[in-house]
Amino acid sequence: DIQMTQSPSSLSASIGDRVTVTCRASQGISTYLAWYQQKPGKVPELLISAASSLQSGAPSRFSGSGSGTDFTLTITSLQPEDVATYYCQQYDTAPRTFGQGTKVEIK
Amino acid sequence: QVQLVQSGAEVKNPGASVKVSCETSGYTFTAHYIHWVRQAPGQGLEWMGWTNPKSGDTKYSETFQGRVTMTRDTSTSTFYMELKRLTSDDTALYFCARGSPVGGSRRPSDYWGQGTLVTVSS
């Protein structure tokens, strides 16, 4: 199975800060990497697919990059509504493994 | 609009089985795989498996192999996930989620059900 390792597991940042979350795959997955946002008590929502393709309706302050084994989710200017846990998931092969999540809070 | 509507919360005794349903609408039923993902309280997301709506073929995570059965009913556009021999570790929110198009390129899960809470307790 492909292991997905996210870091950090949690972070606290100020409104307007640039926030970066990383995700590393245990083997190459090309760009078959998705990012999900899960707000407290809510269903996960697809934020980014194919490592860098922002979903329709998602704010442009979110961006993704990477290929192969190393990936990054960036929030260019953190907003209060971005408080959530963010998960990466590889969909290159089954099982479609998730990272352990990164909890983003406001300082 | 695409909708995945799941069955209601369940409370089960250890050793019992649970069957969760996921009724789909707003798209062609046979066009997309359906995945199942669970989330234990306060924990992360865990992929369980998928069903091919056209063939009924399934793929399960090794974690659940032998205990899980995923099926579909083409007449009602509904998918099912049955988990047997429940323990307290199976207490979780279970989600269905739409996946890749059948015969198409790989895509992540773009629409999710609202989740079904399964509580295992004596």
mmCIF file with all atom_site columns, C-alpha atoms in Angstrom:
data_model
loop_
_atom_site.group_PDB
_atom_site.id
_atom_site.type_symbol
_atom_site.label_atom_id
_atom_site.label_alt_id
_atom_site.label_comp_id
_atom_site.label_asym_id
_atom_site.label_entity_id
_atom_site.label_seq_id
_atom_site.pdbx_PDB_ins_code
_atom_site.Cartn_x
_atom_site.Cartn_y
_atom_site.Cartn_z
_atom_site.occupancy
_atom_site.B_iso_or_equiv
_atom_site.pdbx_formal_charge
_atom_site.auth_seq_id
_atom_site.auth_comp_id
_atom_site.auth_asym_id
_atom_site.auth_atom_id
_atom_site.pdbx_PDB_model_num
ATOM 1   C CA . ASP A 1 1   ? 0.000   0.000   0.000   1.00 0.00 ? 1   ASP A CA 1
ATOM 2   C CA . ILE A 1 2   ? 1.102   3.573   -0.625  1.00 0.00 ? 2   ILE A CA 1
ATOM 3   C CA . GLN A 1 3   ? 1.629   5.493   2.613   1.00 0.00 ? 3   GLN A CA 1
ATOM 4   C CA . MET A 1 4   ? 0.759   9.197   2.712   1.00 0.00 ? 4   MET A CA 1
ATOM 5   C CA . THR A 1 5   ? 2.517   11.338  5.295   1.00 0.00 ? 5   THR A CA 1
ATOM 6   C CA . GLN A 1 6   ? 1.297   14.847  6.023   1.00 0.00 ? 6   GLN A CA 1
ATOM 7   C CA . SER A 1 7   ? 3.065   17.542  7.987   1.00 0.00 ? 7   SER A CA 1
ATOM 8   C CA . PRO A 1 8   ? 2.512   19.271  10.232  1.00 0.00 ? 8   PRO A CA 1
ATOM 9   C CA . SER A 1 9   ? -0.298  17.469  12.051  1.00 0.00 ? 9   SER A CA 1
ATOM 10  C CA . SER A 1 10  ? -1.578  20.831  13.247  1.00 0.00 ? 10  SER A CA 1
ATOM 11  C CA . LEU A 1 11  ? -0.734  24.487  12.898  1.00 0.00 ? 11  LEU A CA 1
ATOM 12  C CA . SER A 1 12  ? -1.877  27.808  14.250  1.00 0.00 ? 12  SER A CA 1
ATOM 13  C CA . ALA A 1 13  ? -1.510  30.939  12.140  1.00 0.00 ? 13  ALA A CA 1
ATOM 14  C CA . SER A 1 14  ? -2.776  34.499  12.059  1.00 0.00 ? 14  SER A CA 1
ATOM 15  C CA . ILE A 1 15  ? -5.362  35.918  9.688   1.00 0.00 ? 15  ILE A CA 1
ATOM 16  C CA . GLY A 1 16  ? -3.620  36.872  6.472   1.00 0.00 ? 16  GLY A CA 1
ATOM 17  C CA . ASP A 1 17  ? -0.679  34.512  6.970   1.00 0.00 ? 17  ASP A CA 1
ATOM 18  C CA . ARG A 1 18  ? 0.593   32.219  4.263   1.00 0.00 ? 18  ARG A CA 1
ATOM 19  C CA . VAL A 1 19  ? 0.077   28.588  5.287   1.00 0.00 ? 19  VAL A CA 1
ATOM 20  C CA . THR A 1 20  ? 1.768   25.536  3.790   1.00 0.00 ? 20  THR A CA 1
ATOM 21  C CA . VAL A 1 21  ? 0.889   21.874  4.305   1.00 0.00 ? 21  VAL A CA 1
ATOM 22  C CA . THR A 1 22  ? 3.014   19.121  2.841   1.00 0.00 ? 22  THR A CA 1
ATOM 23  C CA . CYS A 1 23  ? 2.150   15.574  1.825   1.00 0.00 ? 23  CYS A CA 1
ATOM 24  C CA . ARG A 1 24  ? 4.645   12.871  0.917   1.00 0.00 ? 24  ARG A CA 1
ATOM 25  C CA . ALA A 1 25  ? 3.818   9.596   -0.815  1.00 0.00 ? 25  ALA A CA 1
ATOM 26  C CA . SER A 1 26  ? 5.864   6.457   -0.098  1.00 0.00 ? 26  SER A CA 1
ATOM 27  C CA . GLN A 1 27  ? 6.168   5.866   -3.842  1.00 0.00 ? 27  GLN A CA 1
ATOM 28  C CA . GLY A 1 28  ? 5.581   7.903   -6.970  1.00 0.00 ? 28  GLY A CA 1
ATOM 29  C CA . ILE A 1 29  ? 1.962   8.711   -7.768  1.00 0.00 ? 29  ILE A CA 1
ATOM 30  C CA . SER A 1 30  ? 2.462   11.141  -10.664 1.00 0.00 ? 30  SER A CA 1
ATOM 31  C CA . THR A 1 31  ? -0.154  13.835  -9.985  1.00 0.00 ? 31  THR A CA 1
ATOM 32  C CA . TYR A 1 32  ? -2.918  11.537  -8.711  1.00 0.00 ? 32  TYR A CA 1
ATOM 33  C CA . LEU A 1 33  ? -3.197  13.561  -5.539  1.00 0.00 ? 33  LEU A CA 1
ATOM 34  C CA . ALA A 1 34  ? -6.257  15.267  -4.070  1.00 0.00 ? 34  ALA A CA 1
ATOM 35  C CA . TRP A 1 35  ? -6.709  17.657  -1.169  1.00 0.00 ? 35  TRP A CA 1
ATOM 36  C CA . TYR A 1 36  ? -9.892  17.695  0.890   1.00 0.00 ? 36  TYR A CA 1
ATOM 37  C CA . GLN A 1 37  ? -11.105 20.259  3.401   1.00 0.00 ? 37  GLN A CA 1
ATOM 38  C CA . GLN A 1 38  ? -13.197 19.074  6.331   1.00 0.00 ? 38  GLN A CA 1
ATOM 39  C CA . LYS A 1 39  ? -14.699 21.756  8.524   1.00 0.00 ? 39  LYS A CA 1
ATOM 40  C CA . PRO A 1 40  ? -15.738 20.770  12.065  1.00 0.00 ? 40  PRO A CA 1
ATOM 41  C CA . GLY A 1 41  ? -18.822 18.551  12.006  1.00 0.00 ? 41  GLY A CA 1
ATOM 42  C CA . LYS A 1 42  ? -19.036 18.619  8.226   1.00 0.00 ? 42  LYS A CA 1
ATOM 43  C CA . VAL A 1 43  ? -18.513 16.266  5.298   1.00 0.00 ? 43  VAL A CA 1
ATOM 44  C CA . PRO A 1 44  ? -15.123 16.383  3.542   1.00 0.00 ? 44  PRO A CA 1
ATOM 45  C CA . GLU A 1 45  ? -15.112 18.553  0.427   1.00 0.00 ? 45  GLU A CA 1
ATOM 46  C CA . LEU A 1 46  ? -12.828 18.128  -2.561  1.00 0.00 ? 46  LEU A CA 1
ATOM 47  C CA . LEU A 1 47  ? -10.613 21.174  -2.791  1.00 0.00 ? 47  LEU A CA 1
ATOM 48  C CA . ILE A 1 48  ? -7.895  20.252  -5.302  1.00 0.00 ? 48  ILE A CA 1
ATOM 49  C CA . SER A 1 49  ? -7.523  17.363  -7.739  1.00 0.00 ? 49  SER A CA 1
ATOM 50  C CA . ALA A 1 50  ? -4.658  16.277  -9.956  1.00 0.00 ? 50  ALA A CA 1
ATOM 51  C CA . ALA A 1 51  ? -2.269  17.885  -7.448  1.00 0.00 ? 51  ALA A CA 1
ATOM 52  C CA . SER A 1 52  ? -2.927  21.440  -8.627  1.00 0.00 ? 52  SER A CA 1
ATOM 53  C CA . SER A 1 53  ? -6.397  21.758  -10.159 1.00 0.00 ? 53  SER A CA 1
ATOM 54  C CA . LEU A 1 54  ? -8.619  23.924  -7.966  1.00 0.00 ? 54  LEU A CA 1
ATOM 55  C CA . GLN A 1 55  ? -12.230 22.792  -7.782  1.00 0.00 ? 55  GLN A CA 1
ATOM 56  C CA . SER A 1 56  ? -14.884 25.114  -9.162  1.00 0.00 ? 56  SER A CA 1
ATOM 57  C CA . GLY A 1 57  ? -16.082 27.480  -6.448  1.00 0.00 ? 57  GLY A CA 1
ATOM 58  C CA . ALA A 1 58  ? -13.042 27.048  -4.239  1.00 0.00 ? 58  ALA A CA 1
ATOM 59  C CA . PRO A 1 59  ? -11.331 30.317  -3.250  1.00 0.00 ? 59  PRO A CA 1
ATOM 60  C CA . SER A 1 60  ? -8.295  31.245  -5.326  1.00 0.00 ? 60  SER A CA 1
ATOM 61  C CA . ARG A 1 61  ? -6.182  31.667  -2.187  1.00 0.00 ? 61  ARG A CA 1
ATOM 62  C CA . PHE A 1 62  ? -5.867  27.875  -2.190  1.00 0.00 ? 62  PHE A CA 1
ATOM 63  C CA . SER A 1 63  ? -3.315  26.265  -4.477  1.00 0.00 ? 63  SER A CA 1
ATOM 64  C CA . GLY A 1 64  ? -1.597  22.914  -4.835  1.00 0.00 ? 64  GLY A CA 1
ATOM 65  C CA . SER A 1 65  ? 1.656   21.812  -6.367  1.00 0.00 ? 65  SER A CA 1
ATOM 66  C CA . GLY A 1 66  ? 3.928   18.818  -6.730  1.00 0.00 ? 66  GLY A CA 1
ATOM 67  C CA . SER A 1 67  ? 4.283   15.538  -8.560  1.00 0.00 ? 67  SER A CA 1
ATOM 68  C CA . GLY A 1 68  ? 5.817   12.153  -7.925  1.00 0.00 ? 68  GLY A CA 1
ATOM 69  C CA . THR A 1 69  ? 6.165   11.889  -4.156  1.00 0.00 ? 69  THR A CA 1
ATOM 70  C CA . ASP A 1 70  ? 6.118   15.427  -2.770  1.00 0.00 ? 70  ASP A CA 1
ATOM 71  C CA . PHE A 1 71  ? 3.101   17.712  -2.716  1.00 0.00 ? 71  PHE A CA 1
ATOM 72  C CA . THR A 1 72  ? 2.111   21.018  -1.158  1.00 0.00 ? 72  THR A CA 1
ATOM 73  C CA . LEU A 1 73  ? -1.147  22.758  -0.293  1.00 0.00 ? 73  LEU A CA 1
ATOM 74  C CA . THR A 1 74  ? -0.812  26.516  0.143   1.00 0.00 ? 74  THR A CA 1
ATOM 75  C CA . ILE A 1 75  ? -3.244  29.058  1.526   1.00 0.00 ? 75  ILE A CA 1
ATOM 76  C CA . THR A 1 76  ? -1.870  32.435  0.492   1.00 0.00 ? 76  THR A CA 1
ATOM 77  C CA . SER A 1 77  ? -3.840  34.519  2.996   1.00 0.00 ? 77  SER A CA 1
ATOM 78  C CA . LEU A 1 78  ? -5.496  32.592  5.818   1.00 0.00 ? 78  LEU A CA 1
ATOM 79  C CA . GLN A 1 79  ? -9.127  33.499  6.509   1.00 0.00 ? 79  GLN A CA 1
ATOM 80  C CA . PRO A 1 80  ? -11.352 32.594  9.493   1.00 0.00 ? 80  PRO A CA 1
ATOM 81  C CA . GLU A 1 81  ? -13.478 30.315  7.294   1.00 0.00 ? 81  GLU A CA 1
ATOM 82  C CA . ASP A 1 82  ? -10.383 28.224  6.476   1.00 0.00 ? 82  ASP A CA 1
ATOM 83  C CA . VAL A 1 83  ? -10.372 26.678  9.953   1.00 0.00 ? 83  VAL A CA 1
ATOM 84  C CA . ALA A 1 84  ? -10.589 22.989  9.096   1.00 0.00 ? 84  ALA A CA 1
ATOM 85  C CA . THR A 1 85  ? -8.667  19.764  8.832   1.00 0.00 ? 85  THR A CA 1
ATOM 86  C CA . TYR A 1 86  ? -7.021  19.191  5.470   1.00 0.00 ? 86  TYR A CA 1
ATOM 87  C CA . TYR A 1 87  ? -6.373  15.714  4.089   1.00 0.00 ? 87  TYR A CA 1
ATOM 88  C CA . CYS A 1 88  ? -4.360  14.576  1.117   1.00 0.00 ? 88  CYS A CA 1
ATOM 89  C CA . GLN A 1 89  ? -5.348  11.389  -0.705  1.00 0.00 ? 89  GLN A CA 1
ATOM 90  C CA . GLN A 1 90  ? -3.625  9.445   -3.441  1.00 0.00 ? 90  GLN A CA 1
ATOM 91  C CA . TYR A 1 91  ? -5.890  7.977   -6.095  1.00 0.00 ? 91  TYR A CA 1
ATOM 92  C CA . ASP A 1 92  ? -3.195  6.371   -8.202  1.00 0.00 ? 92  ASP A CA 1
ATOM 93  C CA . THR A 1 93  ? -3.841  2.856   -6.899  1.00 0.00 ? 93  THR A CA 1
ATOM 94  C CA . ALA A 1 94  ? -6.133  1.049   -4.468  1.00 0.00 ? 94  ALA A CA 1
ATOM 95  C CA . PRO A 1 95  ? -6.269  1.320   -1.534  1.00 0.00 ? 95  PRO A CA 1
ATOM 96  C CA . ARG A 1 96  ? -6.804  5.046   -1.987  1.00 0.00 ? 96  ARG A CA 1
ATOM 97  C CA . THR A 1 97  ? -4.917  6.053   1.114   1.00 0.00 ? 97  THR A CA 1
ATOM 98  C CA . PHE A 1 98  ? -5.296  9.334   2.984   1.00 0.00 ? 98  PHE A CA 1
ATOM 99  C CA . GLY A 1 99  ? -2.782  11.347  4.914   1.00 0.00 ? 99  GLY A CA 1
ATOM 100 C CA . GLN A 1 100 ? -3.438  11.625  8.640   1.00 0.00 ? 100 GLN A CA 1
ATOM 101 C CA . GLY A 1 101 ? -4.722  15.193  8.311   1.00 0.00 ? 101 GLY A CA 1
ATOM 102 C CA . THR A 1 102 ? -3.519  18.683  9.200   1.00 0.00 ? 102 THR A CA 1
ATOM 103 C CA . LYS A 1 103 ? -5.646  20.740  11.566  1.00 0.00 ? 103 LYS A CA 1
ATOM 104 C CA . VAL A 1 104 ? -5.476  24.461  10.767  1.00 0.00 ? 104 VAL A CA 1
ATOM 105 C CA . GLU A 1 105 ? -6.444  26.933  13.475  1.00 0.00 ? 105 GLU A CA 1
ATOM 106 C CA . ILE A 1 106 ? -6.381  30.691  13.898  1.00 0.00 ? 106 ILE A CA 1
ATOM 107 C CA . LYS A 1 107 ? -3.843  32.132  16.322  1.00 0.00 ? 107 LYS A CA 1
ATOM 108 C CA . GLN B 2 1   ? -27.820 18.110  -8.912  1.00 0.00 ? 1   GLN B CA 1
ATOM 109 C CA . VAL B 2 2   ? -25.748 15.163  -7.773  1.00 0.00 ? 2   VAL B CA 1
ATOM 110 C CA . GLN B 2 3   ? -26.883 13.777  -4.429  1.00 0.00 ? 3   GLN B CA 1
ATOM 111 C CA . LEU B 2 4   ? -25.822 10.850  -2.292  1.00 0.00 ? 4   LEU B CA 1
ATOM 112 C CA . VAL B 2 5   ? -28.250 10.229  0.551   1.00 0.00 ? 5   VAL B CA 1
ATOM 113 C CA . GLN B 2 6   ? -27.306 7.705   3.215   1.00 0.00 ? 6   GLN B CA 1
ATOM 114 C CA . SER B 2 7   ? -29.388 5.741   5.671   1.00 0.00 ? 7   SER B CA 1
ATOM 115 C CA . GLY B 2 8   ? -29.781 6.776   9.287   1.00 0.00 ? 8   GLY B CA 1
ATOM 116 C CA . ALA B 2 9   ? -27.677 6.175   12.353  1.00 0.00 ? 9   ALA B CA 1
ATOM 117 C CA . GLU B 2 10  ? -27.342 2.648   13.717  1.00 0.00 ? 10  GLU B CA 1
ATOM 118 C CA . VAL B 2 11  ? -26.545 1.218   17.134  1.00 0.00 ? 11  VAL B CA 1
ATOM 119 C CA . LYS B 2 12  ? -25.278 -2.351  17.141  1.00 0.00 ? 12  LYS B CA 1
ATOM 120 C CA . ASN B 2 13  ? -24.052 -4.879  19.646  1.00 0.00 ? 13  ASN B CA 1
ATOM 121 C CA . PRO B 2 14  ? -20.533 -6.274  19.338  1.00 0.00 ? 14  PRO B CA 1
ATOM 122 C CA . GLY B 2 15  ? -20.486 -9.219  16.958  1.00 0.00 ? 15  GLY B CA 1
ATOM 123 C CA . ALA B 2 16  ? -23.454 -7.985  14.960  1.00 0.00 ? 16  ALA B CA 1
ATOM 124 C CA . SER B 2 17  ? -23.529 -6.729  11.360  1.00 0.00 ? 17  SER B CA 1
ATOM 125 C CA . VAL B 2 18  ? -24.588 -3.391  9.920   1.00 0.00 ? 18  VAL B CA 1
ATOM 126 C CA . LYS B 2 19  ? -25.718 -2.500  6.404   1.00 0.00 ? 19  LYS B CA 1
ATOM 127 C CA . VAL B 2 20  ? -25.515 1.127   5.295   1.00 0.00 ? 20  VAL B CA 1
ATOM 128 C CA . SER B 2 21  ? -27.217 2.368   2.143   1.00 0.00 ? 21  SER B CA 1
ATOM 129 C CA . CYS B 2 22  ? -26.333 5.206   -0.220  1.00 0.00 ? 22  CYS B CA 1
ATOM 130 C CA . GLU B 2 23  ? -29.010 6.318   -2.662  1.00 0.00 ? 23  GLU B CA 1
ATOM 131 C CA . THR B 2 24  ? -27.685 8.263   -5.631  1.00 0.00 ? 24  THR B CA 1
ATOM 132 C CA . SER B 2 25  ? -29.417 10.758  -7.914  1.00 0.00 ? 25  SER B CA 1
ATOM 133 C CA . GLY B 2 26  ? -28.641 13.581  -10.313 1.00 0.00 ? 26  GLY B CA 1
ATOM 134 C CA . TYR B 2 27  ? -26.307 11.592  -12.551 1.00 0.00 ? 27  TYR B CA 1
ATOM 135 C CA . THR B 2 28  ? -26.262 8.328   -14.479 1.00 0.00 ? 28  THR B CA 1
ATOM 136 C CA . PHE B 2 29  ? -26.029 5.590   -11.846 1.00 0.00 ? 29  PHE B CA 1
ATOM 137 C CA . THR B 2 30  ? -23.739 3.351   -13.877 1.00 0.00 ? 30  THR B CA 1
ATOM 138 C CA . ALA B 2 31  ? -21.339 6.133   -14.788 1.00 0.00 ? 31  ALA B CA 1
ATOM 139 C CA . HIS B 2 32  ? -19.213 6.406   -11.628 1.00 0.00 ? 32  HIS B CA 1
ATOM 140 C CA . TYR B 2 33  ? -17.624 4.149   -9.040  1.00 0.00 ? 33  TYR B CA 1
ATOM 141 C CA . ILE B 2 34  ? -18.797 4.569   -5.471  1.00 0.00 ? 34  ILE B CA 1
ATOM 142 C CA . HIS B 2 35  ? -16.264 4.490   -2.639  1.00 0.00 ? 35  HIS B CA 1
ATOM 143 C CA . TRP B 2 36  ? -16.778 3.978   1.073   1.00 0.00 ? 36  TRP B CA 1
ATOM 144 C CA . VAL B 2 37  ? -14.717 5.896   3.620   1.00 0.00 ? 37  VAL B CA 1
ATOM 145 C CA . ARG B 2 38  ? -15.000 5.848   7.392   1.00 0.00 ? 38  ARG B CA 1
ATOM 146 C CA . GLN B 2 39  ? -13.968 8.212   10.152  1.00 0.00 ? 39  GLN B CA 1
ATOM 147 C CA . ALA B 2 40  ? -13.704 7.148   13.769  1.00 0.00 ? 40  ALA B CA 1
ATOM 148 C CA . PRO B 2 41  ? -14.513 9.835   16.374  1.00 0.00 ? 41  PRO B CA 1
ATOM 149 C CA . GLY B 2 42  ? -11.818 12.496  16.357  1.00 0.00 ? 42  GLY B CA 1
ATOM 150 C CA . GLN B 2 43  ? -9.757  10.545  13.831  1.00 0.00 ? 43  GLN B CA 1
ATOM 151 C CA . GLY B 2 44  ? -8.825  10.756  10.159  1.00 0.00 ? 44  GLY B CA 1
ATOM 152 C CA . LEU B 2 45  ? -10.332 9.340   6.995   1.00 0.00 ? 45  LEU B CA 1
ATOM 153 C CA . GLU B 2 46  ? -9.941  5.659   6.152   1.00 0.00 ? 46  GLU B CA 1
ATOM 154 C CA . TRP B 2 47  ? -10.690 4.270   2.694   1.00 0.00 ? 47  TRP B CA 1
ATOM 155 C CA . MET B 2 48  ? -12.661 1.017   2.757   1.00 0.00 ? 48  MET B CA 1
ATOM 156 C CA . GLY B 2 49  ? -13.291 0.053   -0.851  1.00 0.00 ? 49  GLY B CA 1
ATOM 157 C CA . TRP B 2 50  ? -15.233 0.677   -4.053  1.00 0.00 ? 50  TRP B CA 1
ATOM 158 C CA . THR B 2 51  ? -18.024 -0.771  -6.189  1.00 0.00 ? 51  THR B CA 1
ATOM 159 C CA . ASN B 2 52  ? -18.243 -0.701  -9.977  1.00 0.00 ? 52  ASN B CA 1
ATOM 160 C CA . PRO B 2 53  ? -21.910 0.131   -10.624 1.00 0.00 ? 53  PRO B CA 1
ATOM 161 C CA . LYS B 2 54  ? -21.957 -1.503  -14.075 1.00 0.00 ? 54  LYS B CA 1
ATOM 162 C CA . SER B 2 55  ? -20.397 -4.876  -13.273 1.00 0.00 ? 55  SER B CA 1
ATOM 163 C CA . GLY B 2 56  ? -20.850 -5.016  -9.509  1.00 0.00 ? 56  GLY B CA 1
ATOM 164 C CA . ASP B 2 57  ? -17.120 -5.681  -9.156  1.00 0.00 ? 57  ASP B CA 1
ATOM 165 C CA . THR B 2 58  ? -15.605 -4.597  -5.874  1.00 0.00 ? 58  THR B CA 1
ATOM 166 C CA . LYS B 2 59  ? -12.212 -3.780  -4.419  1.00 0.00 ? 59  LYS B CA 1
ATOM 167 C CA . TYR B 2 60  ? -11.708 -3.799  -0.658  1.00 0.00 ? 60  TYR B CA 1
ATOM 168 C CA . SER B 2 61  ? -8.995  -2.535  1.604   1.00 0.00 ? 61  SER B CA 1
ATOM 169 C CA . GLU B 2 62  ? -7.060  -5.416  3.140   1.00 0.00 ? 62  GLU B CA 1
ATOM 170 C CA . THR B 2 63  ? -8.045  -3.987  6.521   1.00 0.00 ? 63  THR B CA 1
ATOM 171 C CA . PHE B 2 64  ? -11.652 -5.010  5.931   1.00 0.00 ? 64  PHE B CA 1
ATOM 172 C CA . GLN B 2 65  ? -11.209 -8.036  3.654   1.00 0.00 ? 65  GLN B CA 1
ATOM 173 C CA . GLY B 2 66  ? -13.439 -10.872 4.807   1.00 0.00 ? 66  GLY B CA 1
ATOM 174 C CA . ARG B 2 67  ? -15.650 -8.612  6.899   1.00 0.00 ? 67  ARG B CA 1
ATOM 175 C CA . VAL B 2 68  ? -17.040 -6.156  4.375   1.00 0.00 ? 68  VAL B CA 1
ATOM 176 C CA . THR B 2 69  ? -19.384 -6.636  1.432   1.00 0.00 ? 69  THR B CA 1
ATOM 177 C CA . MET B 2 70  ? -20.236 -3.844  -0.979  1.00 0.00 ? 70  MET B CA 1
ATOM 178 C CA . THR B 2 71  ? -23.159 -4.236  -3.356  1.00 0.00 ? 71  THR B CA 1
ATOM 179 C CA . ARG B 2 72  ? -25.472 -2.186  -5.494  1.00 0.00 ? 72  ARG B CA 1
ATOM 180 C CA . ASP B 2 73  ? -29.107 -2.279  -6.619  1.00 0.00 ? 73  ASP B CA 1
ATOM 181 C CA . THR B 2 74  ? -29.426 -0.941  -10.143 1.00 0.00 ? 74  THR B CA 1
ATOM 182 C CA . SER B 2 75  ? -33.216 -0.741  -9.893  1.00 0.00 ? 75  SER B CA 1
ATOM 183 C CA . THR B 2 76  ? -33.056 1.840   -7.093  1.00 0.00 ? 76  THR B CA 1
ATOM 184 C CA . SER B 2 77  ? -29.677 3.474   -7.856  1.00 0.00 ? 77  SER B CA 1
ATOM 185 C CA . THR B 2 78  ? -28.542 2.500   -4.377  1.00 0.00 ? 78  THR B CA 1
ATOM 186 C CA . PHE B 2 79  ? -25.252 1.204   -3.057  1.00 0.00 ? 79  PHE B CA 1
ATOM 187 C CA . TYR B 2 80  ? -24.780 -0.807  0.110   1.00 0.00 ? 80  TYR B CA 1
ATOM 188 C CA . MET B 2 81  ? -21.930 -1.466  2.500   1.00 0.00 ? 81  MET B CA 1
ATOM 189 C CA . GLU B 2 82  ? -22.277 -4.302  4.986   1.00 0.00 ? 82  GLU B CA 1
ATOM 190 C CA . LEU B 2 83  ? -19.737 -4.767  7.776   1.00 0.00 ? 83  LEU B CA 1
ATOM 191 C CA . LYS B 2 84  ? -19.800 -7.943  9.862   1.00 0.00 ? 84  LYS B CA 1
ATOM 192 C CA . ARG B 2 85  ? -18.460 -9.013  13.236  1.00 0.00 ? 85  ARG B CA 1
ATOM 193 C CA . LEU B 2 86  ? -18.529 -5.491  14.594  1.00 0.00 ? 86  LEU B CA 1
ATOM 194 C CA . THR B 2 87  ? -16.333 -4.394  17.484  1.00 0.00 ? 87  THR B CA 1
ATOM 195 C CA . SER B 2 88  ? -16.107 -1.094  19.347  1.00 0.00 ? 88  SER B CA 1
ATOM 196 C CA . ASP B 2 89  ? -13.300 -0.116  16.973  1.00 0.00 ? 89  ASP B CA 1
ATOM 197 C CA . ASP B 2 90  ? -15.882 0.011   14.178  1.00 0.00 ? 90  ASP B CA 1
ATOM 198 C CA . THR B 2 91  ? -17.704 2.900   15.836  1.00 0.00 ? 91  THR B CA 1
ATOM 199 C CA . ALA B 2 92  ? -17.387 5.586   13.186  1.00 0.00 ? 92  ALA B CA 1
ATOM 200 C CA . LEU B 2 93  ? -19.060 7.817   10.648  1.00 0.00 ? 93  LEU B CA 1
ATOM 201 C CA . TYR B 2 94  ? -19.335 5.949   7.357   1.00 0.00 ? 94  TYR B CA 1
ATOM 202 C CA . PHE B 2 95  ? -19.395 7.921   4.102   1.00 0.00 ? 95  PHE B CA 1
ATOM 203 C CA . CYS B 2 96  ? -20.145 6.956   0.537   1.00 0.00 ? 96  CYS B CA 1
ATOM 204 C CA . ALA B 2 97  ? -18.470 9.104   -2.107  1.00 0.00 ? 97  ALA B CA 1
ATOM 205 C CA . ARG B 2 98  ? -18.605 9.266   -5.893  1.00 0.00 ? 98  ARG B CA 1
ATOM 206 C CA . GLY B 2 99  ? -15.373 8.350   -7.621  1.00 0.00 ? 99  GLY B CA 1
ATOM 207 C CA . SER B 2 100 ? -13.894 7.923   -11.068 1.00 0.00 ? 100 SER B CA 1
ATOM 208 C CA . PRO B 2 101 ? -16.050 7.529   -14.155 1.00 0.00 ? 101 PRO B CA 1
ATOM 209 C CA . VAL B 2 102 ? -16.334 3.892   -15.219 1.00 0.00 ? 102 VAL B CA 1
ATOM 210 C CA . GLY B 2 103 ? -13.976 3.369   -18.120 1.00 0.00 ? 103 GLY B CA 1
ATOM 211 C CA . GLY B 2 104 ? -12.592 6.869   -17.703 1.00 0.00 ? 104 GLY B CA 1
ATOM 212 C CA . SER B 2 105 ? -9.529  8.431   -16.165 1.00 0.00 ? 105 SER B CA 1
ATOM 213 C CA . ARG B 2 106 ? -8.859  8.275   -12.442 1.00 0.00 ? 106 ARG B CA 1
ATOM 214 C CA . ARG B 2 107 ? -10.528 10.991  -10.397 1.00 0.00 ? 107 ARG B CA 1
ATOM 215 C CA . PRO B 2 108 ? -10.896 11.642  -6.674  1.00 0.00 ? 108 PRO B CA 1
ATOM 216 C CA . SER B 2 109 ? -14.216 11.648  -4.852  1.00 0.00 ? 109 SER B CA 1
ATOM 217 C CA . ASP B 2 110 ? -16.119 14.773  -5.805  1.00 0.00 ? 110 ASP B CA 1
ATOM 218 C CA . TYR B 2 111 ? -19.514 14.212  -4.103  1.00 0.00 ? 111 TYR B CA 1
ATOM 219 C CA . TRP B 2 112 ? -20.025 12.704  -0.667  1.00 0.00 ? 112 TRP B CA 1
ATOM 220 C CA . GLY B 2 113 ? -22.986 11.403  1.271   1.00 0.00 ? 113 GLY B CA 1
ATOM 221 C CA . GLN B 2 114 ? -23.877 13.028  4.568   1.00 0.00 ? 114 GLN B CA 1
ATOM 222 C CA . GLY B 2 115 ? -22.424 10.154  6.574   1.00 0.00 ? 115 GLY B CA 1
ATOM 223 C CA . THR B 2 116 ? -23.998 7.412   8.675   1.00 0.00 ? 116 THR B CA 1
ATOM 224 C CA . LEU B 2 117 ? -22.985 7.090   12.310  1.00 0.00 ? 117 LEU B CA 1
ATOM 225 C CA . VAL B 2 118 ? -22.557 3.496   13.396  1.00 0.00 ? 118 VAL B CA 1
ATOM 226 C CA . THR B 2 119 ? -22.134 2.981   17.122  1.00 0.00 ? 119 THR B CA 1
ATOM 227 C CA . VAL B 2 120 ? -21.039 -0.402  18.421  1.00 0.00 ? 120 VAL B CA 1
ATOM 228 C CA . SER B 2 121 ? -21.786 -0.815  22.089  1.00 0.00 ? 121 SER B CA 1
ATOM 229 C CA . SER B 2 122 ? -23.154 -3.404  24.450  1.00 0.00 ? 122 SER B CA 1
#
